[in-house]
GROMACS .gro file of C-alpha atoms in nm:
model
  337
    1UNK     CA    1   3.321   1.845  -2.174
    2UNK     CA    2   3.657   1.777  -2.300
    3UNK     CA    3   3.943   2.002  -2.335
    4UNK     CA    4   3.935   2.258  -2.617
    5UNK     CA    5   3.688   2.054  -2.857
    6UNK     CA    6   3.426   2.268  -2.758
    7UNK     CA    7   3.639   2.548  -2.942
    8UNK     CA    8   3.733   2.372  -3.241
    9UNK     CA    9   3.587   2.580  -3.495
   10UNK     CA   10   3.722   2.902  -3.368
   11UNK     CA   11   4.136   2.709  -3.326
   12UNK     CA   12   4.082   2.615  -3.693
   13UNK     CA   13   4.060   2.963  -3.809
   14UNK     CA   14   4.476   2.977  -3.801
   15UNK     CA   15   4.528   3.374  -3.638
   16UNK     CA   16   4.342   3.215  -3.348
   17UNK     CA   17   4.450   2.858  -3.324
   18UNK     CA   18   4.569   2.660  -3.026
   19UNK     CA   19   4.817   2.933  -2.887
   20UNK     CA   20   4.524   3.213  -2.893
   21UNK     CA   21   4.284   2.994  -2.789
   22UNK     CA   22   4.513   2.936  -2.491
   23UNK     CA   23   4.552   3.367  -2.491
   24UNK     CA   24   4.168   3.384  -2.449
   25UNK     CA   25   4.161   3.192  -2.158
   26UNK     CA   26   4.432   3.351  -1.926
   27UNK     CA   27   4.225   3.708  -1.982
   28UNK     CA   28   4.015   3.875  -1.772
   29UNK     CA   29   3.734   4.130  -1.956
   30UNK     CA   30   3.538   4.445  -1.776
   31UNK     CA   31   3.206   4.463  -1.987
   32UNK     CA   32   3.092   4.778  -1.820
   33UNK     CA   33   2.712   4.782  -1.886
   34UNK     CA   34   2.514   4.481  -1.928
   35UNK     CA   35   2.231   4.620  -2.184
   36UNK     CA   36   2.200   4.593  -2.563
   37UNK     CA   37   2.578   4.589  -2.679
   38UNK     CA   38   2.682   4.417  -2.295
   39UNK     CA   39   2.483   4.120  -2.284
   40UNK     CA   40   2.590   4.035  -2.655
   41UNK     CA   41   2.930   4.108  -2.633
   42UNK     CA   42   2.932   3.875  -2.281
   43UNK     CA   43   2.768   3.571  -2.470
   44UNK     CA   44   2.998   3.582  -2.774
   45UNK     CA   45   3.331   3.649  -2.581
   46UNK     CA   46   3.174   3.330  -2.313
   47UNK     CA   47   3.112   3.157  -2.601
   48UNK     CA   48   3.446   3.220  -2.719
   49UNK     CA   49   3.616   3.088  -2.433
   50UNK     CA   50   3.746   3.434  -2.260
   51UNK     CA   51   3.918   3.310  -1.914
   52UNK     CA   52   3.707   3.554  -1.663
   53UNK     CA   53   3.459   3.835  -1.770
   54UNK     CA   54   3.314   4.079  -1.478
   55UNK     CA   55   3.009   4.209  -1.521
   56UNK     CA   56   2.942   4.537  -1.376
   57UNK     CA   57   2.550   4.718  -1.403
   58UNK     CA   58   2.346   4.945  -1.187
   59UNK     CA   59   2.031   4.838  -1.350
   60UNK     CA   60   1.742   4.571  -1.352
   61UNK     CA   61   1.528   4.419  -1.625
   62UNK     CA   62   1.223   4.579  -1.744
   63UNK     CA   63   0.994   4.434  -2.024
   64UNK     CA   64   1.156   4.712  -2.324
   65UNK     CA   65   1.467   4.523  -2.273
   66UNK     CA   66   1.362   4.198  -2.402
   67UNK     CA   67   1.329   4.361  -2.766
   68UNK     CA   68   1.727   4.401  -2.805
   69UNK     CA   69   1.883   4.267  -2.486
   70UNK     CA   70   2.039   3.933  -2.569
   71UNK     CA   71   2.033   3.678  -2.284
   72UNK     CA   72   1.698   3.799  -2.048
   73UNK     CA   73   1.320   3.687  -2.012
   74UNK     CA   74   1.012   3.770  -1.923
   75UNK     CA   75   1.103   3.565  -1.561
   76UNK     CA   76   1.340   3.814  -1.545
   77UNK     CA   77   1.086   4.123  -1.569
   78UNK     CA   78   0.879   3.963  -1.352
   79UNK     CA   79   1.177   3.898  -1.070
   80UNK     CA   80   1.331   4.261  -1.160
   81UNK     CA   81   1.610   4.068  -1.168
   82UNK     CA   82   1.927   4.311  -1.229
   83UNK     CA   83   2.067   4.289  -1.550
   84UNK     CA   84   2.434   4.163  -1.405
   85UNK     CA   85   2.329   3.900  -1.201
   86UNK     CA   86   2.058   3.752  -1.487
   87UNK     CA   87   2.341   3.754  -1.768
   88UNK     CA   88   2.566   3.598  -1.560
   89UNK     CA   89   2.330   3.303  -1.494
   90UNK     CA   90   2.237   3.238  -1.874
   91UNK     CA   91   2.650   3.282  -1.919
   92UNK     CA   92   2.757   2.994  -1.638
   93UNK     CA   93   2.501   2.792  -1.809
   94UNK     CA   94   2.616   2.847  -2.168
   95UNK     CA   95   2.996   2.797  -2.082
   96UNK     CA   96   3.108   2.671  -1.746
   97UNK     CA   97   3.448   2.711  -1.801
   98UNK     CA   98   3.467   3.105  -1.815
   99UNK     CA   99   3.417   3.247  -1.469
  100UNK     CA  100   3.148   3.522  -1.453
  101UNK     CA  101   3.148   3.773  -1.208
  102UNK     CA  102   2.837   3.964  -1.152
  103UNK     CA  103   2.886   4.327  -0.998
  104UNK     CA  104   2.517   4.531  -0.873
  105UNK     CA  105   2.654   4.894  -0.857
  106UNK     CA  106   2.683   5.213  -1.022
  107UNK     CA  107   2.985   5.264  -1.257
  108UNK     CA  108   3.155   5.563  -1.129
  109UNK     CA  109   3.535   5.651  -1.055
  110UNK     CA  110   3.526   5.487  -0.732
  111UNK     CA  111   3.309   5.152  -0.769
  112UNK     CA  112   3.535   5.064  -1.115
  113UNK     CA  113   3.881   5.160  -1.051
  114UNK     CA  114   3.979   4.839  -0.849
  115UNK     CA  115   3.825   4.606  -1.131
  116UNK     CA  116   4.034   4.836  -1.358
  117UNK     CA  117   4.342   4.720  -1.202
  118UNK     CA  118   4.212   4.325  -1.207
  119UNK     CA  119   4.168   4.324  -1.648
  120UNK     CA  120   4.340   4.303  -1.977
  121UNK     CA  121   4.062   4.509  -2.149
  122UNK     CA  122   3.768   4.715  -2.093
  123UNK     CA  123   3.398   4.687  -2.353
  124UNK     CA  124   3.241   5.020  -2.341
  125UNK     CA  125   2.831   4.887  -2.342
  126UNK     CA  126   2.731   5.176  -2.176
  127UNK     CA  127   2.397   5.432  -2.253
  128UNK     CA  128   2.596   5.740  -2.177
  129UNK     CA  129   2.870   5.978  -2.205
  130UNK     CA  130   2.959   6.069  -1.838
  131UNK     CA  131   3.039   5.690  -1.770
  132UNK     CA  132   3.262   5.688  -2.074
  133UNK     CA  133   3.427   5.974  -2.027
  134UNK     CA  134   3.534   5.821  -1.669
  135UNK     CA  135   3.626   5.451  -1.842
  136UNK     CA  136   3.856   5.659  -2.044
  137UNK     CA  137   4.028   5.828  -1.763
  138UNK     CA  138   4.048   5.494  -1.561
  139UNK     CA  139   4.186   5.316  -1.894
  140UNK     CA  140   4.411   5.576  -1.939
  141UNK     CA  141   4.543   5.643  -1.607
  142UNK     CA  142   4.617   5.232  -1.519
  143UNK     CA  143   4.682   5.166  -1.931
  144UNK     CA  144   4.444   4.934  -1.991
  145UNK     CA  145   4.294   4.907  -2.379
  146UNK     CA  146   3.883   4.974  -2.431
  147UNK     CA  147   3.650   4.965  -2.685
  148UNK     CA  148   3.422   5.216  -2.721
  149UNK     CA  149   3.068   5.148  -2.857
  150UNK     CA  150   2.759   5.330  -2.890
  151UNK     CA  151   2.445   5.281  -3.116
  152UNK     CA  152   2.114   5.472  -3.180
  153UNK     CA  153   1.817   5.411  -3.395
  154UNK     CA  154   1.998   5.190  -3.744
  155UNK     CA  155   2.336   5.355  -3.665
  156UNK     CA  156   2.626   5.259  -3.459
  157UNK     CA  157   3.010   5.347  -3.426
  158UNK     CA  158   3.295   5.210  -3.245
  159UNK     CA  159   3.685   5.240  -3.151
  160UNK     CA  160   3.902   5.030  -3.012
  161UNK     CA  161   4.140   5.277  -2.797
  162UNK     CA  162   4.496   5.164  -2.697
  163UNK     CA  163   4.676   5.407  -2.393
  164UNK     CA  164   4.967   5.565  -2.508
  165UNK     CA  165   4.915   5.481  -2.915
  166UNK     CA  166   4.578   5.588  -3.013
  167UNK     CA  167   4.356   5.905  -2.936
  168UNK     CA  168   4.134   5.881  -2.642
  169UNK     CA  169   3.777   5.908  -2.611
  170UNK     CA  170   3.867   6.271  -2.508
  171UNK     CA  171   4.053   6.342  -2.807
  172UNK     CA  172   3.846   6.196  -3.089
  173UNK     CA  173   3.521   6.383  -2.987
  174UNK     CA  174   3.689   6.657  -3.026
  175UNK     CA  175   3.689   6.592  -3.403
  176UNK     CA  176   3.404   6.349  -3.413
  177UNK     CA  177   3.108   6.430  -3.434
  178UNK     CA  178   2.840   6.209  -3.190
  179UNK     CA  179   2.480   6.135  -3.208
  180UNK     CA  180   2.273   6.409  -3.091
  181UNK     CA  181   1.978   6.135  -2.972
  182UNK     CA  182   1.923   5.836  -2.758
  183UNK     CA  183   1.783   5.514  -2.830
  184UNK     CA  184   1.508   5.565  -2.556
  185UNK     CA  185   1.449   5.885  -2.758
  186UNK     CA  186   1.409   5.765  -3.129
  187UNK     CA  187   1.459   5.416  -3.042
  188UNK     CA  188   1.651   5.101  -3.177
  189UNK     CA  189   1.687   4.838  -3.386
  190UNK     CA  190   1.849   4.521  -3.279
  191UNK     CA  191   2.106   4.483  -3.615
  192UNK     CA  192   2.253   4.803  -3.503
  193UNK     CA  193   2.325   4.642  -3.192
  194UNK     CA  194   2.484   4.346  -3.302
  195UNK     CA  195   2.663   4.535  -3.573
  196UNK     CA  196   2.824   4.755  -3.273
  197UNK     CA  197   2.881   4.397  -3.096
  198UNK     CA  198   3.035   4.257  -3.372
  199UNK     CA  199   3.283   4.517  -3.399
  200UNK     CA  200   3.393   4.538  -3.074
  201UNK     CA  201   3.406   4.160  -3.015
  202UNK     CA  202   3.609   4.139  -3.310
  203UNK     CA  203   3.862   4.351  -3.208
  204UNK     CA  204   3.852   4.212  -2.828
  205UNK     CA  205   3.950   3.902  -2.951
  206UNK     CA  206   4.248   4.040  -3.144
  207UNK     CA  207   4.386   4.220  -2.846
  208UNK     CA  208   4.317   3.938  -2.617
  209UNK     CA  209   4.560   3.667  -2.787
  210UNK     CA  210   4.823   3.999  -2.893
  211UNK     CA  211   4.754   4.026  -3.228
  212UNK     CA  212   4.850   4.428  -3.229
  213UNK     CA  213   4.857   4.453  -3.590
  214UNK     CA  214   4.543   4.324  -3.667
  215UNK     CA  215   4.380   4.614  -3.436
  216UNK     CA  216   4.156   4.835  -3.634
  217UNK     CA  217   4.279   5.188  -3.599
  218UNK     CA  218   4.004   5.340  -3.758
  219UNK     CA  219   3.681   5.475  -3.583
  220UNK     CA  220   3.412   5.303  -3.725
  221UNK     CA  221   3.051   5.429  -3.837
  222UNK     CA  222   2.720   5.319  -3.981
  223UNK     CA  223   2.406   5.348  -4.087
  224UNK     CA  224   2.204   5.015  -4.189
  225UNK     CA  225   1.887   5.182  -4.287
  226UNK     CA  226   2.040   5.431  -4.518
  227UNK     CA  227   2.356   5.155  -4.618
  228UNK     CA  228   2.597   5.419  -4.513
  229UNK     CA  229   2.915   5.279  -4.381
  230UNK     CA  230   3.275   5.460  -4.325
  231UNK     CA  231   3.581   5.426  -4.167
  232UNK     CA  232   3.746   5.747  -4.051
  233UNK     CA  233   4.162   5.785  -3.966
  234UNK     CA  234   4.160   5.953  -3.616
  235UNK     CA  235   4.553   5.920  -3.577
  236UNK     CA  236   4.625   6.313  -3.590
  237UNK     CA  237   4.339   6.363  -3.392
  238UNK     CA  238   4.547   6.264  -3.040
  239UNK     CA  239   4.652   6.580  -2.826
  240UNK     CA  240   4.961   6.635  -2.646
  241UNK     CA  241   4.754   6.864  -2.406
  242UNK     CA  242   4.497   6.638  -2.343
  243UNK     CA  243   4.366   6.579  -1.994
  244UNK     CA  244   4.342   6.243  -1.994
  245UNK     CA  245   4.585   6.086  -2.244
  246UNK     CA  246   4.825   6.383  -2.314
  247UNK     CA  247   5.168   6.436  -2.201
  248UNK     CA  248   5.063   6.573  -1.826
  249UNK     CA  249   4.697   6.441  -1.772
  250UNK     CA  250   4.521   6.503  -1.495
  251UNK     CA  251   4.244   6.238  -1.565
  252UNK     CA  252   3.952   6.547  -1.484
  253UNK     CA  253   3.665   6.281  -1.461
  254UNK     CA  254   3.891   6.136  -1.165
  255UNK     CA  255   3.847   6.449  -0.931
  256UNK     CA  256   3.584   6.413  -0.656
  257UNK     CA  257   3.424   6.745  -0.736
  258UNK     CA  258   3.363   6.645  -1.100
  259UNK     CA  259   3.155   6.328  -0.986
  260UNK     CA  260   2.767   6.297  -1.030
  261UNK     CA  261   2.592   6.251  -0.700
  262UNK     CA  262   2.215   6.263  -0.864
  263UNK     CA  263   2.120   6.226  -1.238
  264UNK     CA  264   1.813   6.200  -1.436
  265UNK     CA  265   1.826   5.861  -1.626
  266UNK     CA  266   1.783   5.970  -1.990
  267UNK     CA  267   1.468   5.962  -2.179
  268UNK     CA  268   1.316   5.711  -1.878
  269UNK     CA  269   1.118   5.955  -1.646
  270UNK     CA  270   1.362   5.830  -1.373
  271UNK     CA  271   1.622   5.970  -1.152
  272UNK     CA  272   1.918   5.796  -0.935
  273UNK     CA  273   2.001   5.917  -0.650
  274UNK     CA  274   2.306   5.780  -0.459
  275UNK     CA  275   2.263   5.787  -0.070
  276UNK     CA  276   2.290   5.632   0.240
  277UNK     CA  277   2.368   5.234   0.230
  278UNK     CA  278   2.028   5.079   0.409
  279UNK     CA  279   2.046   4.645   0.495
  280UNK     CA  280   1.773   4.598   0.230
  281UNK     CA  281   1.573   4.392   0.525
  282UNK     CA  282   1.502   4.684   0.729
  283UNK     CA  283   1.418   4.890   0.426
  284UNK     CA  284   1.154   4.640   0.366
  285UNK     CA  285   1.014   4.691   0.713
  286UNK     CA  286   1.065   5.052   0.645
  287UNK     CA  287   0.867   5.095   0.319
  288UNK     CA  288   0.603   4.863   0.403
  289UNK     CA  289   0.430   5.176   0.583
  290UNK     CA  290   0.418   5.370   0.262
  291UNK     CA  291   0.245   5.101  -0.003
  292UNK     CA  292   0.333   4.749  -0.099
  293UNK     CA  293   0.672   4.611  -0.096
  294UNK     CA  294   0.837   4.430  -0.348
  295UNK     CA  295   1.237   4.228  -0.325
  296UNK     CA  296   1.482   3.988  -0.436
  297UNK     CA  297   1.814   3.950  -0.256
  298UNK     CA  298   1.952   4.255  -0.459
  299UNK     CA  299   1.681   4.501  -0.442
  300UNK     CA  300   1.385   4.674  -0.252
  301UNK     CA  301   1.056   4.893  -0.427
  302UNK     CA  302   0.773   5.028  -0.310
  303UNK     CA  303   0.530   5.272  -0.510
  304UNK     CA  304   0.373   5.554  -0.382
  305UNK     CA  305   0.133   5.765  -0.536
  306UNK     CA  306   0.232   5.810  -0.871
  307UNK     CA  307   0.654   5.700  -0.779
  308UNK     CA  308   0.826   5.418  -0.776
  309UNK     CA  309   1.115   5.396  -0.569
  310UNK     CA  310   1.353   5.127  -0.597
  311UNK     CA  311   1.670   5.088  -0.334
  312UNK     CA  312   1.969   4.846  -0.462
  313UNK     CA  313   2.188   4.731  -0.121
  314UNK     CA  314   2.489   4.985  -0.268
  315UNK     CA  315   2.294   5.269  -0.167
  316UNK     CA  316   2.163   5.382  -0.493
  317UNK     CA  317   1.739   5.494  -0.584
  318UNK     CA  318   1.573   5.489  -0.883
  319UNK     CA  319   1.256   5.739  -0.824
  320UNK     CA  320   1.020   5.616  -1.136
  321UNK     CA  321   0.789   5.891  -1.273
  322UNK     CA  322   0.993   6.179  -1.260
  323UNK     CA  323   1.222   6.412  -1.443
  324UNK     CA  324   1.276   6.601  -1.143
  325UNK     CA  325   1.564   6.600  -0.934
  326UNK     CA  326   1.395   6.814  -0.695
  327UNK     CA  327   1.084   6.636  -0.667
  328UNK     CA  328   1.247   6.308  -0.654
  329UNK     CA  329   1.494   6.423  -0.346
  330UNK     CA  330   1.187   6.506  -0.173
  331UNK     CA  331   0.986   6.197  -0.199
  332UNK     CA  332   1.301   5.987  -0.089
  333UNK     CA  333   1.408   6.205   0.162
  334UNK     CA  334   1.047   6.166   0.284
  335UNK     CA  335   1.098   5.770   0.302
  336UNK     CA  336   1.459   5.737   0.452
  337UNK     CA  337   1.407   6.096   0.680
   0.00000   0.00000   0.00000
């Protein structure tokens, strides 16, 4: 592979061309989630020629994934391969030349701020608001641009938020309003997705080679199925109290006592709890006592009765089959003692 032929479609399109192709491969891109919109957005900015993208998801592939979830396979169901680790493989193969970095955690204030520090800009390709809310203090705080993107059943909406110029997330949901469901609630359709993709990819590009005054500055939302589409001015919508972009933040999300230490996964019968760090090989010794074991070098399940537990070497545990915090404390707590 030569040089920048592979690229020569995108240099001919003349805001790009051989100086911001040159851009794109000095930067260094935090796709925080590695679902619908992260798996996407990681093959078109690879594919694109982005210097270094890290990959950062607590999660593993299940068989609904393969519907919408650009980049897995039914080997990868089969492996429970997590989601990080089996994009980053299909990336390296599709372009060598951008450096992938797969990252098996949570996303919380801790685990992300030091990859923070490391990037030029931030995707949002999250499922929910508690992570955003702390990419948004994190972006704020070390002023580094994201792109927020979320999508539900046909509709989607995005933002491309700049530190110090635009609102933050903060701000503009303030003003906004959201969507009151999740996709594992009244599910989704993959053109949403790659709408939401396209958006956000779009304006990645722009910011990665400097082109500032192409930036979108408004938010951006959609409906495919009903052909409803809008862009909405959020300027005035920035607050000079805000907590996390205003003119004394205190970046709340940031504060040890606001961070979650168990949560029920939404709308997937599941809980996480995040506890004590076990070497996944004496797990497996561990768990074999309760039911049959299943691993890969990243993770360890078992099920018994009618739970699944699944331990990831960072410390984290899905409990499968309940909505119950409670209950699913007590089942693990029964395992690790």
């Amino acid at each position: 592979m030569s040089g920048m032929n592979r690229y020569h479609r995108q240099t001919l399109f003349a805001p790009i061309g051989q100086e911001g192709q040159a851009k794109l491969a000095s930067k260094h891109v935090l796709m925080v989630g590695c679902g619908a919109l992260g798996s996407s957005a990681a093959e078109m900015l690879t594919r694109a020629g982005v210097g270094e993208l890290t990959l950062l998801d607590r999660d593993y592939v299940e068989l609904t994934n393969l519907q919408r979830q650009h980049l897995f396979t039914e080997a990868d169901v089969e492996n429970k391969t997590p989601k990080a680790v089996a994009a980053a493989s299909k990336l390296t193969a599709i372009n060598s030349e951008t450096k992938i970095n797969p990252v098996v955690i949570d996303a919380t204030a801790d685990t992300m701020v030091n990859y923070v520090k490391q990037v030029d800009l931030i995707i949002d390709a999250t499922d929910n608001f508690d992570t955003r809310f702390i990419i948004n203090d994190l972006a704020n705080k070390h002023q580094v641009p994201w792109i927020f993107g979320a999508c539900v059943g046909s509709s989607g909406m995005t933002f491309s938020i700049i530190p110090g110029q635009t609102p933050c997330l903060d701000c503009l949901l303030k003003v906004t309003p959201v969507f009151g469901a999740t996709c594992d609630a009244v599910g989704v359709i993959g053109p949403a997705v790659q709408m939401v993709v396209t958006h956000q990819t779009t304006e990645a590009i722009k910011i990665l080679i400097e082109a500032d005054q192409k930036i979108r500055t408004q938010l951006i939302l959609f409906d495919l199925w009903h052909n409803h589409y809008q862009q909405i001015d959020v300027s005035r919508s920035k607050q000079e109290n805000c907590k996390s972009c205003g003119n004394t933040p205190t970046y709340p999300t940031l504060s040890y006592n606001n961070r979650t230490k168990s949560e029920v996964l939404c709308g997937r019968e599941t809980v996480q709890i995040r506890g004590q760090q076990y070497p996944l090989e004496s797990l497996h010794t561990k768990l074999s006592r309760f039911g049959e074991v299943k691993a890969n070098p990243f993770l360890v399940s078992v099920v018994i009765d009618t739970k699944r537990l699944v331990f990831f070497h960072d410390g984290r545990v899905f409990v499968h089959g309940t909505n119950s915090i409670e209950d699913a404390k007590k089942i693990y707590y029964q395992v690790v003692g």
